[in-house]
């Protein structure tokens, strides 16, 4: 069965899309830990990041780097943090999170955002990414 993220890539489930390339896709996390919490995924459905072939592993990280630079312009922060967990969704994803203090990278904490806010934020980040 296709993962929830494969269904997002296929357009079967809606998302707040931030960026897309031939092999990678980025969208806002639906339950953000901080404002600007973005997930970067390979379109290919692989569960564990270290099972990606070398080429796609590198491509995903270069894609995440571009997205992170755009994200930092829109969500002012000291640094954009990167985390890979993958316990809930068995489809590789890199979490990108704007960080202003150590506690910001806390998966036990969430910020409430309306669908309108998420939509506006996704298009702002999308417009700020330089390819
Ligand atoms: P983990 O697999 O533990 O790295 O966490 C999965 C992440 O995916 C969580 O932060 C969820 O909020 C996020 N997530 C799950 N379903 C969706 C969805 N449909 N759209 C956006 N983010 C999602």
PDB file of C-alpha atoms and ligand atoms in Angstrom:
ATOM      1  CA  UNK A   1       0.000   0.000   0.000  1.00  0.00           C
ATOM      2  CA  UNK A   2       1.264   3.474  -0.876  1.00  0.00           C
ATOM      3  CA  UNK A   3       2.498   5.599   2.027  1.00  0.00           C
ATOM      4  CA  UNK A   4       0.596   8.731   2.985  1.00  0.00           C
ATOM      5  CA  UNK A   5       3.491  10.731   1.515  1.00  0.00           C
ATOM      6  CA  UNK A   6       3.316   8.854  -1.811  1.00  0.00           C
ATOM      7  CA  UNK A   7      -0.385   9.759  -1.883  1.00  0.00           C
ATOM      8  CA  UNK A   8       0.561  13.403  -1.313  1.00  0.00           C
ATOM      9  CA  UNK A   9       3.059  13.283  -4.190  1.00  0.00           C
ATOM     10  CA  UNK A  10       0.397  11.684  -6.402  1.00  0.00           C
ATOM     11  CA  UNK A  11      -2.073  14.455  -5.477  1.00  0.00           C
ATOM     12  CA  UNK A  12      -4.469  11.980  -3.860  1.00  0.00           C
ATOM     13  CA  UNK A  13      -4.133  13.710  -0.472  1.00  0.00           C
ATOM     14  CA  UNK A  14      -3.869  17.497  -0.194  1.00  0.00           C
ATOM     15  CA  UNK A  15      -0.820  19.215   1.217  1.00  0.00           C
ATOM     16  CA  UNK A  16       0.664  22.659   1.615  1.00  0.00           C
ATOM     17  CA  UNK A  17       3.259  22.266  -1.123  1.00  0.00           C
ATOM     18  CA  UNK A  18       6.510  24.189  -0.867  1.00  0.00           C
ATOM     19  CA  UNK A  19       8.697  22.768  -3.642  1.00  0.00           C
ATOM     20  CA  UNK A  20       9.013  19.986  -6.182  1.00  0.00           C
ATOM     21  CA  UNK A  21      11.758  18.647  -8.444  1.00  0.00           C
ATOM     22  CA  UNK A  22      11.903  15.552 -10.602  1.00  0.00           C
ATOM     23  CA  UNK A  23      12.792  13.305  -7.661  1.00  0.00           C
ATOM     24  CA  UNK A  24      11.980  15.308  -4.517  1.00  0.00           C
ATOM     25  CA  UNK A  25       9.012  17.062  -2.927  1.00  0.00           C
ATOM     26  CA  UNK A  26       8.582  19.451   0.045  1.00  0.00           C
ATOM     27  CA  UNK A  27       5.473  20.417   1.986  1.00  0.00           C
ATOM     28  CA  UNK A  28       4.526  21.856   5.359  1.00  0.00           C
ATOM     29  CA  UNK A  29       4.190  19.450   8.260  1.00  0.00           C
ATOM     30  CA  UNK A  30       0.499  19.294   9.122  1.00  0.00           C
ATOM     31  CA  UNK A  31       1.247  19.368  12.860  1.00  0.00           C
ATOM     32  CA  UNK A  32       4.123  21.847  13.045  1.00  0.00           C
ATOM     33  CA  UNK A  33       6.582  21.785  15.921  1.00  0.00           C
ATOM     34  CA  UNK A  34       7.451  25.392  15.046  1.00  0.00           C
ATOM     35  CA  UNK A  35       6.160  27.807  12.429  1.00  0.00           C
ATOM     36  CA  UNK A  36       7.820  26.873   9.143  1.00  0.00           C
ATOM     37  CA  UNK A  37       8.172  23.138   9.848  1.00  0.00           C
ATOM     38  CA  UNK A  38       8.790  21.623   6.405  1.00  0.00           C
ATOM     39  CA  UNK A  39       9.175  18.000   5.307  1.00  0.00           C
ATOM     40  CA  UNK A  40      11.471  17.162   2.379  1.00  0.00           C
ATOM     41  CA  UNK A  41      10.949  13.746   0.838  1.00  0.00           C
ATOM     42  CA  UNK A  42      12.148  11.685  -2.101  1.00  0.00           C
ATOM     43  CA  UNK A  43       9.287  10.797  -4.431  1.00  0.00           C
ATOM     44  CA  UNK A  44      10.551   7.244  -4.412  1.00  0.00           C
ATOM     45  CA  UNK A  45       8.977   5.400  -1.496  1.00  0.00           C
ATOM     46  CA  UNK A  46      11.787   4.177   0.725  1.00  0.00           C
ATOM     47  CA  UNK A  47      11.261   3.730   4.469  1.00  0.00           C
ATOM     48  CA  UNK A  48      14.764   4.232   5.921  1.00  0.00           C
ATOM     49  CA  UNK A  49      16.967   7.148   4.901  1.00  0.00           C
ATOM     50  CA  UNK A  50      20.171   5.128   4.941  1.00  0.00           C
ATOM     51  CA  UNK A  51      18.649   2.677   2.458  1.00  0.00           C
ATOM     52  CA  UNK A  52      18.449   5.413  -0.208  1.00  0.00           C
ATOM     53  CA  UNK A  53      20.917   4.944  -3.006  1.00  0.00           C
ATOM     54  CA  UNK A  54      23.828   7.372  -2.812  1.00  0.00           C
ATOM     55  CA  UNK A  55      22.627   9.527  -5.676  1.00  0.00           C
ATOM     56  CA  UNK A  56      19.144  10.084  -4.262  1.00  0.00           C
ATOM     57  CA  UNK A  57      20.526  10.529  -0.730  1.00  0.00           C
ATOM     58  CA  UNK A  58      22.726  13.374  -1.978  1.00  0.00           C
ATOM     59  CA  UNK A  59      19.989  14.832  -4.185  1.00  0.00           C
ATOM     60  CA  UNK A  60      17.517  14.921  -1.282  1.00  0.00           C
ATOM     61  CA  UNK A  61      20.006  16.741   0.922  1.00  0.00           C
ATOM     62  CA  UNK A  62      20.845  19.281  -1.784  1.00  0.00           C
ATOM     63  CA  UNK A  63      17.099  19.795  -2.274  1.00  0.00           C
ATOM     64  CA  UNK A  64      16.629  20.272   1.500  1.00  0.00           C
ATOM     65  CA  UNK A  65      19.470  22.811   1.479  1.00  0.00           C
ATOM     66  CA  UNK A  66      17.719  24.928  -1.155  1.00  0.00           C
ATOM     67  CA  UNK A  67      14.417  24.710   0.711  1.00  0.00           C
ATOM     68  CA  UNK A  68      16.121  25.590   4.026  1.00  0.00           C
ATOM     69  CA  UNK A  69      17.644  28.743   2.524  1.00  0.00           C
ATOM     70  CA  UNK A  70      14.246  29.890   1.290  1.00  0.00           C
ATOM     71  CA  UNK A  71      12.668  28.954   4.612  1.00  0.00           C
ATOM     72  CA  UNK A  72      15.207  31.047   6.561  1.00  0.00           C
ATOM     73  CA  UNK A  73      14.292  34.138   4.535  1.00  0.00           C
ATOM     74  CA  UNK A  74      10.616  33.765   5.409  1.00  0.00           C
ATOM     75  CA  UNK A  75      10.877  32.534   9.015  1.00  0.00           C
ATOM     76  CA  UNK A  76      13.648  34.533  10.699  1.00  0.00           C
ATOM     77  CA  UNK A  77      15.703  32.218  12.884  1.00  0.00           C
ATOM     78  CA  UNK A  78      19.212  31.611  14.140  1.00  0.00           C
ATOM     79  CA  UNK A  79      19.457  28.426  12.108  1.00  0.00           C
ATOM     80  CA  UNK A  80      17.209  26.027  10.257  1.00  0.00           C
ATOM     81  CA  UNK A  81      17.567  22.684  12.020  1.00  0.00           C
ATOM     82  CA  UNK A  82      17.351  19.332  10.311  1.00  0.00           C
ATOM     83  CA  UNK A  83      16.075  16.099  11.837  1.00  0.00           C
ATOM     84  CA  UNK A  84      15.300  12.640  10.545  1.00  0.00           C
ATOM     85  CA  UNK A  85      12.984  10.501  12.649  1.00  0.00           C
ATOM     86  CA  UNK A  86      10.677   8.388  10.500  1.00  0.00           C
ATOM     87  CA  UNK A  87       9.019   6.499  13.332  1.00  0.00           C
ATOM     88  CA  UNK A  88       5.458   7.434  12.333  1.00  0.00           C
ATOM     89  CA  UNK A  89       5.573   7.551   8.540  1.00  0.00           C
ATOM     90  CA  UNK A  90       7.581   4.840   6.724  1.00  0.00           C
ATOM     91  CA  UNK A  91       8.637   7.112   3.865  1.00  0.00           C
ATOM     92  CA  UNK A  92      11.929   9.010   4.132  1.00  0.00           C
ATOM     93  CA  UNK A  93      11.477  12.611   5.233  1.00  0.00           C
ATOM     94  CA  UNK A  94      13.826  15.303   6.451  1.00  0.00           C
ATOM     95  CA  UNK A  95      12.230  17.661   8.964  1.00  0.00           C
ATOM     96  CA  UNK A  96      13.378  21.280   8.506  1.00  0.00           C
ATOM     97  CA  UNK A  97      12.609  23.579  11.430  1.00  0.00           C
ATOM     98  CA  UNK A  98      13.482  27.247  12.003  1.00  0.00           C
ATOM     99  CA  UNK A  99      15.226  27.350  15.399  1.00  0.00           C
ATOM    100  CA  UNK A 100      15.662  30.292  17.741  1.00  0.00           C
ATOM    101  CA  UNK A 101      16.441  28.395  20.942  1.00  0.00           C
ATOM    102  CA  UNK A 102      17.461  24.819  21.813  1.00  0.00           C
ATOM    103  CA  UNK A 103      13.940  23.845  22.936  1.00  0.00           C
ATOM    104  CA  UNK A 104      12.482  24.654  19.500  1.00  0.00           C
ATOM    105  CA  UNK A 105      13.430  21.184  18.234  1.00  0.00           C
ATOM    106  CA  UNK A 106      10.949  19.416  20.490  1.00  0.00           C
ATOM    107  CA  UNK A 107       8.576  16.941  18.892  1.00  0.00           C
ATOM    108  CA  UNK A 108       6.440  17.047  22.049  1.00  0.00           C
ATOM    109  CA  UNK A 109       5.518  20.666  21.308  1.00  0.00           C
ATOM    110  CA  UNK A 110       3.305  21.978  18.521  1.00  0.00           C
ATOM    111  CA  UNK A 111       2.090  25.346  17.265  1.00  0.00           C
ATOM    112  CA  UNK A 112      -1.483  25.910  16.148  1.00  0.00           C
ATOM    113  CA  UNK A 113      -1.852  27.283  12.629  1.00  0.00           C
ATOM    114  CA  UNK A 114      -5.002  27.722  10.582  1.00  0.00           C
ATOM    115  CA  UNK A 115      -5.332  26.271   7.062  1.00  0.00           C
ATOM    116  CA  UNK A 116      -5.216  29.840   5.724  1.00  0.00           C
ATOM    117  CA  UNK A 117      -1.970  30.546   7.586  1.00  0.00           C
ATOM    118  CA  UNK A 118      -0.410  27.288   6.364  1.00  0.00           C
ATOM    119  CA  UNK A 119      -1.429  27.995   2.785  1.00  0.00           C
ATOM    120  CA  UNK A 120       0.002  31.526   2.852  1.00  0.00           C
ATOM    121  CA  UNK A 121       3.214  30.338   4.511  1.00  0.00           C
ATOM    122  CA  UNK A 122       3.744  27.546   1.967  1.00  0.00           C
ATOM    123  CA  UNK A 123       3.480  29.940  -0.946  1.00  0.00           C
ATOM    124  CA  UNK A 124       5.776  32.489   0.742  1.00  0.00           C
ATOM    125  CA  UNK A 125       8.472  29.849   1.303  1.00  0.00           C
ATOM    126  CA  UNK A 126       7.979  28.522  -2.201  1.00  0.00           C
ATOM    127  CA  UNK A 127       8.507  31.992  -3.676  1.00  0.00           C
ATOM    128  CA  UNK A 128      11.656  32.537  -1.562  1.00  0.00           C
ATOM    129  CA  UNK A 129      13.494  29.435  -2.813  1.00  0.00           C
ATOM    130  CA  UNK A 130      16.238  30.166  -5.326  1.00  0.00           C
ATOM    131  CA  UNK A 131      16.918  27.371  -7.774  1.00  0.00           C
TER     132      UNK A 131
HETATM  133  P1  LIG B   1       8.052  10.901  11.940  1.00  0.00           P
HETATM  134  O1  LIG B   1       7.715   9.752  11.005  1.00  0.00           O
HETATM  135  O2  LIG B   1       8.103  10.466  13.365  1.00  0.00           O
HETATM  136  O3  LIG B   1       9.296  11.635  11.500  1.00  0.00           O
HETATM  137  O4  LIG B   1       6.854  11.957  11.871  1.00  0.00           O
HETATM  138  C1  LIG B   1       6.011  12.088  10.758  1.00  0.00           C
HETATM  139  C2  LIG B   1       5.653  13.557  10.544  1.00  0.00           C
HETATM  140  O5  LIG B   1       4.781  13.627   9.428  1.00  0.00           O
HETATM  141  C3  LIG B   1       4.945  14.211  11.722  1.00  0.00           C
HETATM  142  O6  LIG B   1       5.633  15.413  12.053  1.00  0.00           O
HETATM  143  C4  LIG B   1       3.543  14.484  11.199  1.00  0.00           C
HETATM  144  O7  LIG B   1       2.969  15.660  11.715  1.00  0.00           O
HETATM  145  C5  LIG B   1       3.778  14.577   9.693  1.00  0.00           C
HETATM  146  N1  LIG B   1       2.618  14.243   8.881  1.00  0.00           N
HETATM  147  C6  LIG B   1       1.859  13.125   8.950  1.00  0.00           C
HETATM  148  N2  LIG B   1       0.884  13.142   8.028  1.00  0.00           N
HETATM  149  C7  LIG B   1       1.024  14.314   7.341  1.00  0.00           C
HETATM  150  C8  LIG B   1       0.320  14.929   6.267  1.00  0.00           C
HETATM  151  N3  LIG B   1      -0.736  14.349   5.687  1.00  0.00           N
HETATM  152  N4  LIG B   1       0.749  16.138   5.825  1.00  0.00           N
HETATM  153  C9  LIG B   1       1.815  16.737   6.404  1.00  0.00           C
HETATM  154  N5  LIG B   1       2.525  16.198   7.416  1.00  0.00           N
HETATM  155  C10 LIG B   1       2.134  15.015   7.888  1.00  0.00           C
END
